[in-house]
Amino acid sequence: AARNRPEGVARYTGRMPSDGVLAPHLMSELSRALEREEIVVYYQPQVDVATGEVRGVEALVRWAHPVHGLLPPAAFIPAAERTGLIRPLTFYMLDRVLRQAVEWREAGTPLRVAANLSVRDLLDPTFAKRVERLLAQHGMDRNVLELELTETMALVDPERSMEVLQALAHLGVVLSIDDFGTGYSSLAHLQRLPVHRLKIDRSFVTGMIDDDACAAIVRSTIELARNLGMTVVAEGVEDDSTFMSLRDMGCDVAQGFGLGRPVPADQIEALVGVIEDR
Ligand code: C2E
Ligand code: CA
Ligand code: CA
Ligand code: CA
């Protein structure tokens, strides 16, 4: 039953313009929302394809707005990026996520937690130091934290972001390329980045059963990751046949609505049980 729980985002009933951009006054509300703890973290399970066990989660931000209801990231992340509010938001998320990781470890269900970065984080020369401080504050092993970035982000200022990424990799946090296959970076650029995982974009995964071209892209991305010594995560796994096909292809990790929707932290443990029974 837990795996069928609707994602909170569906409850959003506010008047968001169709372009997803909130009115300017909502941006000043966002900084207050951070103080008032209206920014909440949902977690989506990541399943080890070979064993069916949940080993990690991706943290996905939501804004529990007092008037507009639960807002999806698309409603406020783009504006937060433009205004620079994304930097405090990233740190708020990292703090929450590490606190949660400590709780899961203490409960005997340790999980790796992945958080999403923004381009501003990658251009901030103090970013890795601040992540290091946060990890120390929480007393958390560095490889418990995974940070996701897109190829496009890393290309905005390749030299500056390379320095930030190298510092993060040196720290021992896990780095992932998100939405892989949708950017325009070359394989030569990818190969230079100090990243450990590729996340195949869900547009290829969701269609792979019916579309041979999608299946071919997924298959060759898995092979590419393997050849580069990276692990590979498939996002957007919506049904069992996709999961089984990914297992046949040797994919390492799967994530998607068919395995578990993003839910508040306290529902993750129940979901772990459900998935282990599959
Ligand atoms: P993303 O990083 O690619 O995250 C995956 C998105 O796909 C999530 O949407 C998730 O709910 C959705 N998803 C997961 N499985 C499935 C599936 O099987 N089918 C379909 N159709 N969708 C699936 P969400 O939570 O709305 O997040 C959207 C985007 O917002 C994220 O895309 C990420 O780019 C951004 N985002 C989320 N949280 C944060 C954050 O804390 N910081 C930053 N900077 N960006 C964030
Ligand atoms: Ca992501
Ligand atoms: Ca993604
Ligand atoms: Ca995405």
Tab-separated table of C-alpha atoms in Angstrom, residues 102-201:
chain	number	residue	atom	x	y	z
A	102	VAL	CA	22.080	10.360	11.258
A	103	GLU	CA	18.581	9.323	12.392
A	104	TRP	CA	18.444	6.464	9.907
A	105	ARG	CA	21.902	5.294	10.928
A	106	GLU	CA	20.903	5.338	14.601
A	107	ALA	CA	17.700	3.427	13.803
A	108	GLY	CA	19.816	0.676	12.226
A	109	THR	CA	18.702	1.425	8.669
A	110	PRO	CA	21.615	3.385	7.217
A	111	LEU	CA	20.822	4.954	3.839
A	112	ARG	CA	22.898	7.006	1.447
A	113	VAL	CA	21.279	10.377	0.790
A	114	ALA	CA	21.534	12.224	-2.513
A	115	ALA	CA	20.887	15.970	-2.721
A	116	ASN	CA	20.574	18.181	-5.795
A	117	LEU	CA	23.014	21.015	-6.406
A	118	SER	CA	22.443	24.180	-8.374
A	119	VAL	CA	24.854	25.905	-10.716
A	120	ARG	CA	25.532	28.589	-8.089
A	121	ASP	CA	26.877	25.949	-5.716
A	122	LEU	CA	29.286	24.712	-8.366
A	123	LEU	CA	30.627	28.232	-8.909
A	124	ASP	CA	31.167	28.905	-5.195
A	125	PRO	CA	34.838	28.374	-4.293
A	126	THR	CA	33.906	27.987	-0.592
A	127	PHE	CA	31.286	25.314	-1.262
A	128	ALA	CA	33.378	22.211	-0.529
A	129	LYS	CA	34.712	23.720	2.715
A	130	ARG	CA	31.182	24.449	3.863
A	131	VAL	CA	30.062	20.913	3.012
A	132	GLU	CA	33.040	19.559	4.951
A	133	ARG	CA	32.072	21.635	7.987
A	134	LEU	CA	28.472	20.433	7.808
A	135	LEU	CA	29.538	16.782	7.595
A	136	ALA	CA	31.760	17.262	10.649
A	137	GLN	CA	28.954	19.004	12.567
A	138	HIS	CA	26.698	16.019	12.010
A	139	GLY	CA	29.482	13.471	12.555
A	140	MET	CA	28.526	11.821	9.279
A	141	ASP	CA	30.692	9.598	7.070
A	142	ARG	CA	31.454	11.462	3.892
A	143	ASN	CA	30.452	8.703	1.494
A	144	VAL	CA	26.921	8.749	2.940
A	145	LEU	CA	26.349	12.030	1.123
A	146	GLU	CA	25.823	12.040	-2.623
A	147	LEU	CA	25.614	15.280	-4.608
A	148	GLU	CA	23.857	15.435	-7.982
A	149	LEU	CA	24.726	17.891	-10.728
A	150	THR	CA	23.864	18.048	-14.417
A	151	GLU	CA	26.290	18.150	-17.328
A	152	THR	CA	24.845	21.527	-18.286
A	153	MET	CA	25.653	22.991	-14.851
A	154	ALA	CA	29.240	21.837	-15.078
A	155	LEU	CA	29.595	23.577	-18.456
A	156	VAL	CA	28.587	27.088	-17.308
A	157	ASP	CA	32.127	27.740	-16.100
A	158	PRO	CA	34.039	24.480	-16.555
A	159	GLU	CA	37.227	25.598	-14.818
A	160	ARG	CA	35.596	26.965	-11.705
A	161	SER	CA	33.212	24.059	-11.328
A	162	MET	CA	36.034	21.579	-11.896
A	163	GLU	CA	37.817	23.013	-8.859
A	164	VAL	CA	34.710	22.728	-6.715
A	165	LEU	CA	34.070	19.176	-7.932
A	166	GLN	CA	37.637	18.106	-7.301
A	167	ALA	CA	37.481	19.480	-3.770
A	168	LEU	CA	34.208	17.612	-3.163
A	169	ALA	CA	35.581	14.378	-4.614
A	170	HIS	CA	38.680	14.809	-2.462
A	171	LEU	CA	36.420	15.097	0.590
A	172	GLY	CA	34.999	11.681	-0.214
A	173	VAL	CA	31.400	12.601	-1.049
A	174	VAL	CA	29.806	10.716	-3.960
A	175	LEU	CA	29.230	12.789	-7.113
A	176	SER	CA	26.561	11.962	-9.709
A	177	ILE	CA	25.674	13.288	-13.127
A	178	ASP	CA	21.900	13.847	-13.112
A	179	ASP	CA	19.621	13.691	-16.177
A	180	PHE	CA	22.422	12.053	-18.152
A	181	GLY	CA	21.842	12.106	-21.897
A	182	THR	CA	19.931	15.397	-22.004
A	183	GLY	CA	22.947	17.738	-21.986
A	184	TYR	CA	25.302	18.608	-24.765
A	185	SER	CA	28.602	17.818	-23.145
A	186	SER	CA	31.082	15.624	-24.934
A	187	LEU	CA	32.243	12.288	-23.631
A	188	ALA	CA	35.698	13.830	-23.350
A	189	HIS	CA	34.340	16.384	-20.887
A	190	LEU	CA	32.438	13.724	-18.960
A	191	GLN	CA	35.528	11.602	-18.674
A	192	ARG	CA	37.459	14.496	-17.085
A	193	LEU	CA	34.845	15.152	-14.395
A	194	PRO	CA	35.615	13.480	-11.039
A	195	VAL	CA	32.186	11.815	-10.850
A	196	HIS	CA	31.250	8.368	-9.582
A	197	ARG	CA	27.743	7.767	-10.899
A	198	LEU	CA	25.581	8.424	-13.931
A	199	LYS	CA	21.834	8.846	-13.569
A	200	ILE	CA	20.144	8.016	-16.858
A	201	ASP	CA	17.457	10.596	-17.545
